[in-house]
Coordinates of N, CA, C and O in Angstrom, one line a residue:
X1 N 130.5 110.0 90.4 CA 130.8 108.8 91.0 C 131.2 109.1 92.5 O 132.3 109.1 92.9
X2 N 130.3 109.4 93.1 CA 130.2 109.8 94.6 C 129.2 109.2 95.8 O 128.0 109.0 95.5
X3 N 129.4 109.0 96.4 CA 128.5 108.1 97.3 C 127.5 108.8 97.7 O 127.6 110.0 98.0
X4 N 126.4 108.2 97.7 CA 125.0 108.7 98.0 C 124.4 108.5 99.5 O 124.3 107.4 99.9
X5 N 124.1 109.3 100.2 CA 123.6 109.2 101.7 C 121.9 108.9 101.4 O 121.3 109.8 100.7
X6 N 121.4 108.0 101.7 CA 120.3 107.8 101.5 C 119.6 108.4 102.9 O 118.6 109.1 102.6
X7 N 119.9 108.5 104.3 CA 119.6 109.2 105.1 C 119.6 110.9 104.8 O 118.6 111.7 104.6
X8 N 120.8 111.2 104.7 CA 120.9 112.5 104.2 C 119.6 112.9 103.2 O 118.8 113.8 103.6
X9 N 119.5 112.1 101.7 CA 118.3 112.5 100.9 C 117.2 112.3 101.2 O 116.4 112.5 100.3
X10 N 116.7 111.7 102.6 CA 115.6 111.7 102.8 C 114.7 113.3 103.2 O 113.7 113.8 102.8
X11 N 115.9 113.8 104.4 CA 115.8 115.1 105.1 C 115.5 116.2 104.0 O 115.1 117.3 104.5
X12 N 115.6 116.4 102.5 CA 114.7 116.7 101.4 C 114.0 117.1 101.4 O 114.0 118.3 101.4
X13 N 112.9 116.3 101.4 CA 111.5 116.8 101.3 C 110.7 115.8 102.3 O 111.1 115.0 103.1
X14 N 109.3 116.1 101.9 CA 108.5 116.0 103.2 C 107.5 115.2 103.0 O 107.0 114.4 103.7
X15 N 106.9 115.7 101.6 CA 105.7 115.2 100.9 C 105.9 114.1 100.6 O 106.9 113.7 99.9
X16 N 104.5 113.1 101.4 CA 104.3 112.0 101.1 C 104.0 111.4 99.9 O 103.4 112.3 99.3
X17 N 104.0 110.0 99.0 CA 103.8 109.8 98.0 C 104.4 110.7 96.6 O 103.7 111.1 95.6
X18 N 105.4 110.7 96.8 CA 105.9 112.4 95.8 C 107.5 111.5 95.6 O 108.4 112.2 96.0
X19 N 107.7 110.6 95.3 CA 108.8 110.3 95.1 C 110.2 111.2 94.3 O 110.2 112.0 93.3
X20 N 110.9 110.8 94.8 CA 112.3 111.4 94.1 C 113.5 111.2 93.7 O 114.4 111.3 94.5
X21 N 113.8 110.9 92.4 CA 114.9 110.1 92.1 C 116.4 110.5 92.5 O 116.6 111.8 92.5
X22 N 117.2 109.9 92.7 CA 118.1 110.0 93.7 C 119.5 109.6 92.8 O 120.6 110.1 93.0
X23 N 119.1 108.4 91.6 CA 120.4 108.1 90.7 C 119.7 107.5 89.3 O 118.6 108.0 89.0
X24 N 120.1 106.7 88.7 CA 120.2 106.3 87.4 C 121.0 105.3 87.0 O 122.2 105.3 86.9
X25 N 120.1 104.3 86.7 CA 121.3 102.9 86.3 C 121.1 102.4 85.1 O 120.5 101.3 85.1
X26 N 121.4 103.0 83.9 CA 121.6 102.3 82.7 C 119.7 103.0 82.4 O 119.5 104.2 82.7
X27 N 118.7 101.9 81.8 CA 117.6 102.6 81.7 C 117.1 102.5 83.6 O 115.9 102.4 83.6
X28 N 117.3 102.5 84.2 CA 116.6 102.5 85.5 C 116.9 103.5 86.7 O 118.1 103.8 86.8
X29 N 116.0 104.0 87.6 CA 116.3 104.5 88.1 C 115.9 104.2 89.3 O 114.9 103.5 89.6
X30 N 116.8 104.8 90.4 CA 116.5 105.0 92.3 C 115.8 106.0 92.9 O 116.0 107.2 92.9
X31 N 114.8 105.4 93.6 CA 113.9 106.7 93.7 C 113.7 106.2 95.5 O 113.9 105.2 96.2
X32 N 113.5 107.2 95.7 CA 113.2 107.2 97.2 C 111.7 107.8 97.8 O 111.6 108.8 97.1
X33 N 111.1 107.7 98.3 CA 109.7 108.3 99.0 C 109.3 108.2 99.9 O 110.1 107.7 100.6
X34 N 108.3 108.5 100.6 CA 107.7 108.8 102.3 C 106.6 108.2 101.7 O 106.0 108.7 100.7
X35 N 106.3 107.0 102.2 CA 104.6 106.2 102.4 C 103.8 107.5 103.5 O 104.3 108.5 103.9
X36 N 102.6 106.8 103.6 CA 101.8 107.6 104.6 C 100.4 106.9 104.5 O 99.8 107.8 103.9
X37 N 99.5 105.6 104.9 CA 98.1 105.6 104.6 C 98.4 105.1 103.4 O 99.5 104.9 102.9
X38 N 97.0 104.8 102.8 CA 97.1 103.6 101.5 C 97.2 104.4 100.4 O 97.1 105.6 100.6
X39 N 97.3 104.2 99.4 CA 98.1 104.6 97.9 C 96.7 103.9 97.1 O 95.7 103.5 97.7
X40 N 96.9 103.9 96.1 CA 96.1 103.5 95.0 C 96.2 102.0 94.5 O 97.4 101.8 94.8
X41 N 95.9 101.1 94.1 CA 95.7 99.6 93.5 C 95.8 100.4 91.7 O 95.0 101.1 91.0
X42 N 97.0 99.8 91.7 CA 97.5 99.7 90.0 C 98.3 98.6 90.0 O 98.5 98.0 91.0
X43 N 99.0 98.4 88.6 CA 100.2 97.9 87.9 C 100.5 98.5 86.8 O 100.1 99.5 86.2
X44 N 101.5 97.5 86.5 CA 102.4 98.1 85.4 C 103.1 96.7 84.6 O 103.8 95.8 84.9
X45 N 102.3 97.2 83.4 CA 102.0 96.2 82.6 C 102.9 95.5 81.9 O 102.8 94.4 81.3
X46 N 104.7 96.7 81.9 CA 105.8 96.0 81.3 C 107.1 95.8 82.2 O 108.2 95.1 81.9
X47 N 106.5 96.8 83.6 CA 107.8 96.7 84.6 C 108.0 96.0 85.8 O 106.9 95.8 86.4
X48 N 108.8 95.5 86.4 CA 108.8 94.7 87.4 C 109.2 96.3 88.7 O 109.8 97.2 88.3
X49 N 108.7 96.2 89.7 CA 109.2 97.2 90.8 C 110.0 96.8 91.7 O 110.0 95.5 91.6
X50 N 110.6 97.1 92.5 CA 111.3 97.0 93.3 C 111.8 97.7 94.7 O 112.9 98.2 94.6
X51 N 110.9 97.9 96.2 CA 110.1 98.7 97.3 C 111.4 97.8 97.9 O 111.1 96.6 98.1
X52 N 112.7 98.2 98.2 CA 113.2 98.2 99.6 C 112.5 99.3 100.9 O 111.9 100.2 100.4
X53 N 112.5 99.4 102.3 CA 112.5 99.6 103.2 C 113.3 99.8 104.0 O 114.1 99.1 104.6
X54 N 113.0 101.5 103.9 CA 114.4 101.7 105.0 C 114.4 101.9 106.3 O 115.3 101.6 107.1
X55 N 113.0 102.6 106.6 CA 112.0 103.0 107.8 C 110.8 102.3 108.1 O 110.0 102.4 107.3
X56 N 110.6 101.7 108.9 CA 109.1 101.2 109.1 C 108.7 100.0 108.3 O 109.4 99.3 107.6
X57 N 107.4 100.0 108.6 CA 106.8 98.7 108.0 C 106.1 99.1 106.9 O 105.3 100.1 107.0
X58 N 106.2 98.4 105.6 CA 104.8 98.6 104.0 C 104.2 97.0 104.4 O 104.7 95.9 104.6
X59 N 103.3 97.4 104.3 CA 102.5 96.8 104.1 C 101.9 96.4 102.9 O 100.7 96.6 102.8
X60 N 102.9 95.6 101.5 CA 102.1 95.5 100.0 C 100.9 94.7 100.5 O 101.0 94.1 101.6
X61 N 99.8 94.8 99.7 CA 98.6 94.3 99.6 C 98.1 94.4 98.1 O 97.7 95.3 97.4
X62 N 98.4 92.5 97.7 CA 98.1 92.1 96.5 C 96.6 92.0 96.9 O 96.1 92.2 98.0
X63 N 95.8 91.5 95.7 CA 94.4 90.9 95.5 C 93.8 90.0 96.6 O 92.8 89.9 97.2
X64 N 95.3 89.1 96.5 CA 94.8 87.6 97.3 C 95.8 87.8 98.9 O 96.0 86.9 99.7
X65 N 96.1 88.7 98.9 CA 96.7 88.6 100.5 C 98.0 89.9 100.8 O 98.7 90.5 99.9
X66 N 98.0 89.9 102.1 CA 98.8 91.5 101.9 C 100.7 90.8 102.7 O 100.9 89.9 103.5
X67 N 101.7 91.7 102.0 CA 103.1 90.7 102.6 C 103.4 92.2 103.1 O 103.2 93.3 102.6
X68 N 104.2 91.6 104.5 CA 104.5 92.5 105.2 C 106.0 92.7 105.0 O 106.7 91.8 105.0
X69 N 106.5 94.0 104.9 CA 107.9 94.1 104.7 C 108.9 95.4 105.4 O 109.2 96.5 105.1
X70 N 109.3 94.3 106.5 CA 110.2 95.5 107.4 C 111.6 96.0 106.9 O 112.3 95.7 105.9
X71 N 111.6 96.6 107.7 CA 113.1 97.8 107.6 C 114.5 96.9 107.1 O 114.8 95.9 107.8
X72 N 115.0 97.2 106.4 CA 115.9 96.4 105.4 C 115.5 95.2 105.1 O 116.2 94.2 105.5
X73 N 114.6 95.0 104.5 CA 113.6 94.2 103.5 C 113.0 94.5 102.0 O 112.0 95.1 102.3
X74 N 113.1 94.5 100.9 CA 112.8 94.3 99.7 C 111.7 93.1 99.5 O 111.5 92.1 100.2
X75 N 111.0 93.7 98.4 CA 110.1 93.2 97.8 C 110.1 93.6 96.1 O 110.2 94.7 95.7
X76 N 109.8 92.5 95.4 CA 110.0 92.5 94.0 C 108.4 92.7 93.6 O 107.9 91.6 93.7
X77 N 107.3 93.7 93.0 CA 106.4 93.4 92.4 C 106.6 93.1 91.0 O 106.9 94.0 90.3
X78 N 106.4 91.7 90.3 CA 106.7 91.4 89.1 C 105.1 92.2 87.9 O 103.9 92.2 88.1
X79 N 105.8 92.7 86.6 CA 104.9 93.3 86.1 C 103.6 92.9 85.9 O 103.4 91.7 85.8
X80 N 102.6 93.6 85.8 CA 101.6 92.8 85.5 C 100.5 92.7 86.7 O 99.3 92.7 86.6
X81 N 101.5 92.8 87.9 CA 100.5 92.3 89.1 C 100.2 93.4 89.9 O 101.0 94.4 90.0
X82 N 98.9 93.3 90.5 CA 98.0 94.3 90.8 C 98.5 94.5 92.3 O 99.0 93.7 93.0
X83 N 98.3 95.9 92.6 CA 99.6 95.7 93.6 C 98.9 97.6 94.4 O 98.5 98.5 93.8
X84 N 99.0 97.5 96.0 CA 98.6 98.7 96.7 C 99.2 99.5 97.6 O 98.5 100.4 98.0
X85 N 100.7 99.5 98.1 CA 101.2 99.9 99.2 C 100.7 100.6 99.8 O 100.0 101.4 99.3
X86 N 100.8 100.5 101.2 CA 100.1 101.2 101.9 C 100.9 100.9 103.6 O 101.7 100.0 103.8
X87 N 100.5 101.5 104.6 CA 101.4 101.8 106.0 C 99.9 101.7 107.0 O 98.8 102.3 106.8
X88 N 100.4 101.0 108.0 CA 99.0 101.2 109.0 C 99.7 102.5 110.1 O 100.8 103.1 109.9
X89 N 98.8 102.5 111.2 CA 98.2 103.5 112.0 C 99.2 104.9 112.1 O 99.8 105.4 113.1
X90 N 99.0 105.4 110.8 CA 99.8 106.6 110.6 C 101.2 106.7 110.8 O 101.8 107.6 111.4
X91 N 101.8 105.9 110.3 CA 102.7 105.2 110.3 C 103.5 105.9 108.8 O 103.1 105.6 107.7
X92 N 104.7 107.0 109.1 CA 105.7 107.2 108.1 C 106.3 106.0 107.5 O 107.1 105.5 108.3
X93 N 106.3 105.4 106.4 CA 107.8 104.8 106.2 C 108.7 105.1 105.0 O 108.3 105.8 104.0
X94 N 109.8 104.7 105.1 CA 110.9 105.3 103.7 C 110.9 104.4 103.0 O 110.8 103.3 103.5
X95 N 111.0 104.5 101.4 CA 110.9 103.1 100.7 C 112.1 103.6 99.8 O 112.1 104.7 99.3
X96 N 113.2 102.7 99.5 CA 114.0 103.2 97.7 C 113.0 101.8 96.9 O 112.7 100.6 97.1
X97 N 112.9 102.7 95.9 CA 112.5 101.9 94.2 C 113.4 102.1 93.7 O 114.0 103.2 93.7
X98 N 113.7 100.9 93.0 CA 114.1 100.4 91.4 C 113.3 100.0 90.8 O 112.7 99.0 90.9
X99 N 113.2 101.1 89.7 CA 112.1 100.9 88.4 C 112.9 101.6 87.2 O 114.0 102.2 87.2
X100 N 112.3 101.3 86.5 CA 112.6 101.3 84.4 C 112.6 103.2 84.6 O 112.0 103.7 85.5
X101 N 113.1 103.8 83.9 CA 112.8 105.2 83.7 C 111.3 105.6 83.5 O 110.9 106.6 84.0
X102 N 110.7 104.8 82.7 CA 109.8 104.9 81.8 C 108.2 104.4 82.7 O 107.1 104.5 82.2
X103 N 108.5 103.8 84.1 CA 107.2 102.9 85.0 C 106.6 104.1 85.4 O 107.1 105.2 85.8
X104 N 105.4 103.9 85.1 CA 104.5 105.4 85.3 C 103.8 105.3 86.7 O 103.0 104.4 87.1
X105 N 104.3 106.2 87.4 CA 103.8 106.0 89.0 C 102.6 105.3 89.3 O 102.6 104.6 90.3
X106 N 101.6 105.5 88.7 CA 100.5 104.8 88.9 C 100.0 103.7 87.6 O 98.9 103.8 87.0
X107 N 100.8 103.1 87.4 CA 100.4 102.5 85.6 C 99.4 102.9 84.9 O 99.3 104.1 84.5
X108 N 98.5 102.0 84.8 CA 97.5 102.9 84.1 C 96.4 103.7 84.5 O 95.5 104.1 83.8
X109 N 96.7 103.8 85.9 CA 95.3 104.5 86.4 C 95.7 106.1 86.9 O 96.9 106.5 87.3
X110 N 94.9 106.7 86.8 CA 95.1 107.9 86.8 C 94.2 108.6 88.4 O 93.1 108.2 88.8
X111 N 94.8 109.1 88.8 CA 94.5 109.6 90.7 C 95.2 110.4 90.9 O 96.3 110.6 90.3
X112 N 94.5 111.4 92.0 CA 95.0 112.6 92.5 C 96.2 112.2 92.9 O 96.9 113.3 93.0
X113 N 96.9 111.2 93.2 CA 98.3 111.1 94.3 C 99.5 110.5 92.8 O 100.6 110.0 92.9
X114 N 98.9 110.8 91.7 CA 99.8 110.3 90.5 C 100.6 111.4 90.1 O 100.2 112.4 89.5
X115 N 102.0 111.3 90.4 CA 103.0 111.9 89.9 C 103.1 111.5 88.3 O 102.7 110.5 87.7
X116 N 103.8 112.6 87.8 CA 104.2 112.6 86.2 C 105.7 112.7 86.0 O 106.2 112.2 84.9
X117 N 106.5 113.2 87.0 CA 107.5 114.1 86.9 C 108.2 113.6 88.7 O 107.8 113.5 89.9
X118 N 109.3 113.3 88.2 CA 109.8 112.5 90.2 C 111.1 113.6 89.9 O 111.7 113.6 88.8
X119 N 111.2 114.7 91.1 CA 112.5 115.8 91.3 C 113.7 114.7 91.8 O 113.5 113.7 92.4
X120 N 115.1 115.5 91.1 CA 115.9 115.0 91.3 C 116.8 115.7 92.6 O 117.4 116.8 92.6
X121 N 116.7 114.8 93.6 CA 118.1 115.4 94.4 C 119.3 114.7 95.0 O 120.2 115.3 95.6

């Protein structure tokens, strides 16, 4: 029961798309990561997500239109929906997630940038 520097855990690591869980809330967890360039189009068929912004701009890009979400801004993807994050013109940004323990980085699709395993620090 100690307070968490979310700045501090950023200075961590480096690798983009490589998220890293940071705490634990009941079944859910806080994860933190470095965007970079577009990510993969998946979902997740039982979890809702949840991409605050701590750095920069994400750019989510659903099917039917892309929502832009700046720096201390949240965005809820509800399960189910098909969903791409992604950052324009080489553009770092920081994101924390809240997801289920169990939300598989890339739902069901399987890709080179699909983590199995998020380090804890």
């Amino acid at each position: 029961m100690k307070p968490i520097n979310i700045q501090e855990k950023f200075t961590k690591f480096s690798k983009n798309w490589h998220p890293h869980q940071v705490a634990t809330v009941d079944d859910m967890q806080v994860i933190l990561a470095k965007l970079k360039g577009e990510f993969v189009w998946h979902s997740h068929d039982e979890e809702d997500e949840l991409f605050q912004v701590i750095k920069g701009t994400l750019h989510m890009q659903f099917r039917d239109r892309t929502e832009i979400v700046n720096a201390g801004e949240f965005i809820v993807v509800p399960k189910g929906v098909e969903h791409n994050p992604c950052t324009l013109n080489d553009e770092e940004v920081h994101v924390l997630l809240f997801e289920k323990l169990n939300t598989a980085h890339t739902g069901n699709v399987q890709h080179e940038r699909t983590q199995t395993e998020y380090p804890k620090i």
